[in-house]
Amino acid sequence: MEFALVVLVIAIALAFDFTNGFHDAANAIATSVSTRALTPRVALLLAAVMNMVGALLGTGVAETIGSGIVDAPPGISGLAVVLSGLLGAITWNLITWWRGLPSSSSHALIGGLTGAGIASLSTVHWSVIWDKVVIPMVASPLVGFVLAYLIMVAVLWIFRNAAPGPTQRRFRVAQTVSAAAMALGHGLQDAQKTMGVIVLALVAGGLHEGTGIPLWVKLAAAGAISLGTYAGGWRIMRTLGRKIIELDPARGFVAESVASSVLYTTAFVFHAPISTTHTITSAIMGVGATRRASAVRWGMARSIGVAWLLTIPASAAVAAVLYLVLSIFV
């Protein structure tokens, strides 16, 4: 029974990774597609490959998720905590995907684990959640917005006398690189979160000790997010690529470059599981604000903001209810 539950949890974790891929595929490629730097299918293939590579580059974020958020009890009860957390996250992912809102899969997962942990009376590490989730959740969009704004102002000044047509064509080519960097950052951040959850399940099931990530877990998570990315997230791509602001290649390049640099810094330096979605969306708004404040469609930005604020409590609530239901049977 316990081993079967471990297998079920791993399967659902990989399903979450797949939904994360198609839900967040737009993060890496929406700007490149909207500026016509890449065709949608080429962009999706590029994102899938770079997601796979990024997923294999580090384990710091995975270890934070696997041991830093909640201490799941051993045995079936602990597996029920992980399962409920995953299902809560998947539910919120599907709701926001259906509505076309780029909410955070990362925060949905963290909220789900927290809600299930509270419902099961497990130890929830609030200090870790504060330091590695809440502070980066607020800081990363602010940093993304301000950096993107300042760098875009610098780019506009540097190229102020350049011919617009050739300059935009060069930035369109450069966007291939920035889109690849963005996809690499997405794999580095988001696939690691699934690795952490799988390790959490293996430890609860008595099949693994410590926080190290086995190679097969890395490969499975990398493959799932890569396949999900190639499946594509067209609804959210439209929101990021067009509904927040009309992007040109220069602004797309700067937004992707800033967002990917924030993702790398938080993953390698702070081991903090930040939201790829928050970071790229705020960077897009930052470059858009250099045109004029009214160029950013703040009504759509408000809708996205509401989805962001609701993500952790909503996924936590769903996970808590699911745990209470599951606890009747296990």
Coordinates of C-alpha atoms in Angstrom, one line a residue:
M1 CA 0.0 0.0 0.0
E2 CA 2.8 2.5 1.0
F3 CA 4.9 1.7 -2.0
A4 CA 1.9 2.0 -4.4
L5 CA 1.2 5.4 -2.8
V6 CA 4.8 6.5 -3.4
V7 CA 4.5 5.6 -7.0
L8 CA 1.1 7.5 -7.3
V9 CA 2.6 10.6 -5.7
I10 CA 5.6 10.5 -8.1
A11 CA 3.3 10.1 -11.1
I12 CA 1.2 13.1 -9.9
A13 CA 4.4 15.1 -9.3
L14 CA 5.5 14.5 -12.8
A15 CA 2.0 15.4 -14.0
F16 CA 2.3 18.6 -12.1
D17 CA 5.7 19.2 -13.8
F18 CA 4.0 18.6 -17.2
T19 CA 1.2 21.1 -16.4
N20 CA 3.9 23.5 -15.2
G21 CA 5.6 23.1 -18.6
F22 CA 2.6 24.0 -20.6
H23 CA 1.3 26.6 -18.1
D24 CA 4.6 28.4 -18.0
A25 CA 5.9 27.7 -21.5
A26 CA 4.6 31.2 -22.4
N27 CA 7.0 32.8 -19.9
A28 CA 10.0 31.8 -21.9
I29 CA 8.7 32.4 -25.4
A30 CA 5.8 34.9 -25.5
T31 CA 7.9 37.9 -26.0
S32 CA 9.9 36.3 -28.8
V33 CA 6.7 35.1 -30.6
S34 CA 4.9 38.4 -30.2
T35 CA 7.8 40.3 -31.7
R36 CA 8.1 37.7 -34.5
A37 CA 11.6 36.9 -33.6
L38 CA 10.7 33.2 -33.6
T39 CA 7.7 31.2 -34.9
P40 CA 5.6 29.7 -32.2
R41 CA 6.7 26.1 -33.0
V42 CA 10.4 26.9 -33.2
A43 CA 10.1 28.9 -30.0
L44 CA 8.4 26.0 -28.2
L45 CA 11.1 23.6 -29.4
L46 CA 13.8 25.9 -28.2
A47 CA 12.1 26.4 -24.8
A48 CA 11.6 22.6 -24.4
V49 CA 15.3 21.9 -25.1
M50 CA 16.6 24.7 -22.8
N51 CA 14.1 23.7 -20.1
M52 CA 15.6 20.2 -20.1
V53 CA 19.2 21.6 -19.9
G54 CA 18.3 24.1 -17.1
A55 CA 16.6 21.3 -15.1
L56 CA 19.9 19.5 -14.8
L57 CA 22.1 22.4 -13.8
G58 CA 21.5 22.6 -10.1
T59 CA 19.7 21.3 -7.0
G60 CA 19.6 24.2 -4.5
V61 CA 16.0 25.0 -5.2
A62 CA 15.0 21.3 -5.1
E63 CA 16.6 20.9 -1.6
T64 CA 14.7 24.0 -0.3
I65 CA 11.4 22.5 -1.5
G66 CA 12.3 18.9 -0.4
S67 CA 13.3 19.7 3.2
G68 CA 12.6 23.4 3.9
I69 CA 8.9 24.0 3.6
V70 CA 7.2 21.2 5.6
D71 CA 8.3 18.2 7.6
A72 CA 6.0 15.5 6.3
P73 CA 5.5 12.7 8.8
P74 CA 6.8 9.3 7.8
G75 CA 4.6 6.7 6.2
I76 CA 1.2 7.0 4.6
S77 CA 0.3 10.1 6.4
G78 CA 3.3 12.0 5.0
L79 CA 2.6 10.7 1.5
A80 CA -1.0 12.1 1.9
V81 CA 0.5 15.5 2.8
V82 CA 2.6 15.5 -0.4
L83 CA -0.3 14.2 -2.6
S84 CA -2.7 16.8 -1.3
G85 CA -0.2 19.6 -1.8
L86 CA 0.4 18.5 -5.4
L87 CA -3.3 18.2 -6.2
G88 CA -4.0 21.6 -4.7
A89 CA -1.3 23.1 -6.9
I90 CA -2.5 21.3 -10.0
T91 CA -6.1 22.5 -9.4
W92 CA -5.0 26.2 -9.2
N93 CA -2.8 25.8 -12.2
L94 CA -5.6 24.5 -14.3
I95 CA -8.0 27.2 -13.1
T96 CA -5.6 30.0 -14.0
W97 CA -4.6 28.4 -17.2
W98 CA -8.3 28.2 -18.3
R99 CA -8.7 31.9 -17.4
G100 CA -5.5 32.7 -19.3
L101 CA -3.9 34.3 -16.3
P102 CA -0.1 33.8 -15.8
S103 CA -0.1 32.9 -12.1
S104 CA 2.8 31.2 -10.4
S105 CA 3.1 27.4 -10.5
S106 CA 5.8 27.7 -7.9
H107 CA 3.7 29.5 -5.4
A108 CA 0.8 27.1 -6.1
L109 CA 3.1 24.2 -5.1
I110 CA 4.4 26.0 -2.0
G111 CA 0.9 27.0 -1.0
G112 CA -0.4 23.4 -1.5
L113 CA 2.4 21.9 0.6
T114 CA 1.8 24.5 3.3
G115 CA -2.0 24.0 3.4
A116 CA -1.6 20.2 3.6
G117 CA 1.1 20.6 6.3
I118 CA -1.2 22.8 8.4
A119 CA -4.2 20.4 8.0
S120 CA -2.0 17.4 9.0
L121 CA -0.5 19.3 12.0
S122 CA 2.9 18.8 10.5
T123 CA 5.8 21.2 11.2
V124 CA 5.7 24.1 8.7
H125 CA 8.9 26.1 8.5
W126 CA 7.5 29.6 8.5
S127 CA 10.9 31.2 8.7
V128 CA 12.0 29.5 5.5
I129 CA 8.7 30.4 3.8
W130 CA 9.2 34.0 4.9
D131 CA 12.9 34.2 3.8
K132 CA 12.8 32.1 0.7
V133 CA 9.2 32.6 -0.6
V134 CA 7.5 35.7 0.7
I135 CA 10.5 38.1 0.5
P136 CA 11.6 36.9 -3.0
M137 CA 7.9 36.9 -4.1
V138 CA 7.8 40.6 -3.4
A139 CA 11.4 41.5 -4.3
S140 CA 11.8 39.6 -7.6
P141 CA 8.9 41.5 -9.5
L142 CA 10.1 44.8 -8.1
V143 CA 13.7 44.1 -9.1
G144 CA 12.5 42.9 -12.5
F145 CA 10.5 46.0 -13.1
V146 CA 13.1 48.5 -12.0
L147 CA 16.0 46.8 -13.7
A148 CA 14.1 46.4 -17.0
Y149 CA 13.0 50.0 -16.9
L150 CA 16.6 51.3 -16.2
I151 CA 18.3 49.1 -18.8
M152 CA 15.6 49.9 -21.4
V153 CA 16.2 53.6 -20.8
A154 CA 20.0 53.0 -21.3
V155 CA 19.3 51.0 -24.5
L156 CA 17.1 53.8 -25.9
W157 CA 19.8 56.3 -25.2
I158 CA 22.6 54.2 -26.7
F159 CA 20.7 53.6 -29.9
R160 CA 19.0 57.0 -30.1
N161 CA 20.7 57.9 -33.4
A162 CA 20.6 54.4 -34.9
A163 CA 18.3 53.6 -37.9
P164 CA 15.2 52.0 -36.4
G165 CA 14.7 49.2 -39.0
P166 CA 18.2 47.6 -38.9
T167 CA 18.4 48.1 -35.1
Q168 CA 15.1 46.2 -34.5
R169 CA 16.2 43.5 -36.8
R170 CA 19.4 43.0 -34.8
F171 CA 17.4 42.9 -31.6
R172 CA 15.1 40.3 -33.2
V173 CA 18.1 38.0 -33.8
A174 CA 19.4 38.7 -30.2
Q175 CA 16.0 37.6 -28.9
T176 CA 16.8 34.0 -29.9
V177 CA 19.6 34.1 -27.3
S178 CA 17.5 35.9 -24.6
A179 CA 14.6 33.5 -25.1
A180 CA 16.9 30.5 -24.7
A181 CA 18.4 32.1 -21.5
M182 CA 14.8 32.6 -20.2
A183 CA 13.9 29.0 -20.9
L184 CA 17.1 27.8 -19.2
G185 CA 16.2 29.8 -16.1
H186 CA 12.7 28.4 -16.1
G187 CA 14.0 24.8 -16.2
L188 CA 16.6 25.7 -13.5
Q189 CA 13.8 27.0 -11.2
D190 CA 10.7 25.1 -11.9
A191 CA 11.8 21.6 -12.7
Q192 CA 13.8 21.6 -9.4
K193 CA 10.6 22.2 -7.4
T194 CA 9.2 18.9 -8.7
M195 CA 12.5 17.1 -7.9
G196 CA 12.1 18.4 -4.3
V197 CA 8.6 17.1 -4.0
I198 CA 9.6 13.7 -5.3
V199 CA 12.4 13.5 -2.8
L200 CA 10.0 14.5 -0.1
A201 CA 7.7 11.6 -1.1
L202 CA 10.6 9.1 -1.2
V203 CA 11.7 10.2 2.3
A204 CA 8.2 9.9 3.6
G205 CA 7.9 6.4 2.1
G206 CA 11.2 5.3 3.6
L207 CA 12.9 4.9 0.2
H208 CA 15.4 7.7 0.5
E209 CA 17.5 9.5 3.2
G210 CA 18.7 13.1 3.2
T211 CA 18.1 15.9 0.7
G212 CA 20.3 14.7 -2.2
I213 CA 18.5 14.4 -5.6
P214 CA 19.0 11.0 -7.3
L215 CA 19.9 11.2 -11.0
W216 CA 16.7 9.4 -12.1
V217 CA 14.6 12.0 -10.3
K218 CA 16.5 14.8 -12.2
L219 CA 16.0 13.2 -15.6
A220 CA 12.3 12.4 -14.9
A221 CA 11.5 16.0 -13.8
A222 CA 13.5 17.5 -16.7
G223 CA 11.8 15.3 -19.2
A224 CA 8.3 16.0 -17.9
I225 CA 8.7 19.8 -17.9
S226 CA 10.3 19.7 -21.3
L227 CA 7.4 17.7 -22.8
G228 CA 4.9 20.0 -21.1
T229 CA 6.6 23.0 -22.6
Y230 CA 6.5 21.6 -26.1
A231 CA 2.7 21.0 -25.6
G232 CA 2.5 24.8 -25.3
G233 CA 0.5 27.3 -23.4
W234 CA -1.2 29.4 -26.1
R235 CA -3.8 31.2 -23.8
I236 CA -1.2 32.6 -21.4
M237 CA 1.2 33.4 -24.3
R238 CA -1.4 35.8 -25.7
T239 CA -1.7 37.5 -22.3
L240 CA 2.1 38.0 -21.8
G241 CA 2.9 38.7 -25.4
R242 CA 0.1 41.2 -26.3
K243 CA -2.4 42.0 -23.6
I244 CA 0.1 43.6 -21.1
I245 CA 1.8 45.8 -23.7
E246 CA 2.7 45.6 -27.4
L247 CA 6.3 44.6 -27.5
D248 CA 9.0 45.5 -30.0
P249 CA 12.2 43.3 -30.4
A250 CA 14.4 45.7 -28.3
R251 CA 11.9 45.6 -25.4
G252 CA 11.5 41.9 -25.7
F253 CA 15.2 41.3 -25.6
V254 CA 15.7 43.5 -22.5
A255 CA 12.7 42.0 -20.6
E256 CA 14.0 38.4 -21.2
S257 CA 17.6 39.3 -20.4
V258 CA 16.6 40.9 -17.1
A259 CA 14.2 38.2 -16.1
S260 CA 16.7 35.4 -16.8
S261 CA 19.4 37.1 -14.8
V262 CA 17.1 37.4 -11.8
L263 CA 16.2 33.7 -12.1
Y264 CA 19.9 32.6 -12.2
T265 CA 20.8 34.8 -9.2
T266 CA 18.0 33.5 -7.0
A267 CA 18.6 29.8 -8.0
F268 CA 22.4 29.7 -7.7
V269 CA 23.1 32.3 -5.0
F270 CA 20.0 32.3 -2.7
H271 CA 18.5 28.8 -3.5
A272 CA 15.1 30.6 -3.4
P273 CA 12.2 29.2 -5.4
I274 CA 10.9 32.3 -7.1
S275 CA 8.2 32.7 -9.7
T276 CA 9.3 32.7 -13.3
T277 CA 5.9 34.2 -14.1
H278 CA 6.2 37.1 -11.7
T279 CA 9.7 37.9 -12.9
I280 CA 9.1 38.0 -16.7
T281 CA 5.7 39.8 -16.3
S282 CA 7.1 42.6 -14.2
A283 CA 10.1 42.9 -16.6
I284 CA 7.6 43.3 -19.5
M285 CA 5.8 46.0 -17.6
G286 CA 9.1 47.7 -16.8
V287 CA 10.2 47.9 -20.4
G288 CA 6.7 49.0 -21.4
A289 CA 6.7 51.9 -18.9
T290 CA 9.6 53.5 -20.8
R291 CA 7.3 54.1 -23.7
R292 CA 4.7 55.9 -21.5
A293 CA 2.9 54.7 -18.4
S294 CA -0.4 54.4 -20.3
A295 CA 1.3 52.0 -22.8
V296 CA 1.0 49.3 -20.1
R297 CA -2.5 47.9 -19.9
W298 CA -2.8 48.3 -16.1
G299 CA -6.3 46.7 -16.1
M300 CA -4.8 43.4 -17.2
A301 CA -1.9 43.9 -14.8
R302 CA -4.4 44.2 -12.0
S303 CA -6.1 41.0 -13.0
I304 CA -2.7 39.2 -12.9
G305 CA -1.9 40.8 -9.5
V306 CA -5.1 39.5 -8.0
A307 CA -4.3 36.0 -9.3
W308 CA -0.8 36.3 -7.8
L309 CA -2.2 37.3 -4.4
L310 CA -4.7 34.5 -4.4
T311 CA -2.3 31.7 -5.5
I312 CA -0.8 30.7 -2.2
P313 CA -4.0 30.9 0.0
A314 CA -6.2 29.3 -2.7
S315 CA -3.9 26.4 -3.4
A316 CA -3.3 26.0 0.4
A317 CA -7.1 25.9 1.0
V318 CA -7.7 23.3 -1.7
A319 CA -4.8 21.1 -0.4
A320 CA -6.0 21.3 3.2
V321 CA -9.5 20.2 2.2
L322 CA -8.1 17.4 0.1
Y323 CA -5.9 16.2 3.0
L324 CA -8.8 16.1 5.3
V325 CA -10.7 14.0 2.8
L326 CA -7.8 11.7 2.1
S327 CA -7.1 11.3 5.9
I328 CA -10.5 9.5 6.1
F329 CA -9.3 6.8 3.8
V330 CA -5.6 6.4 4.8

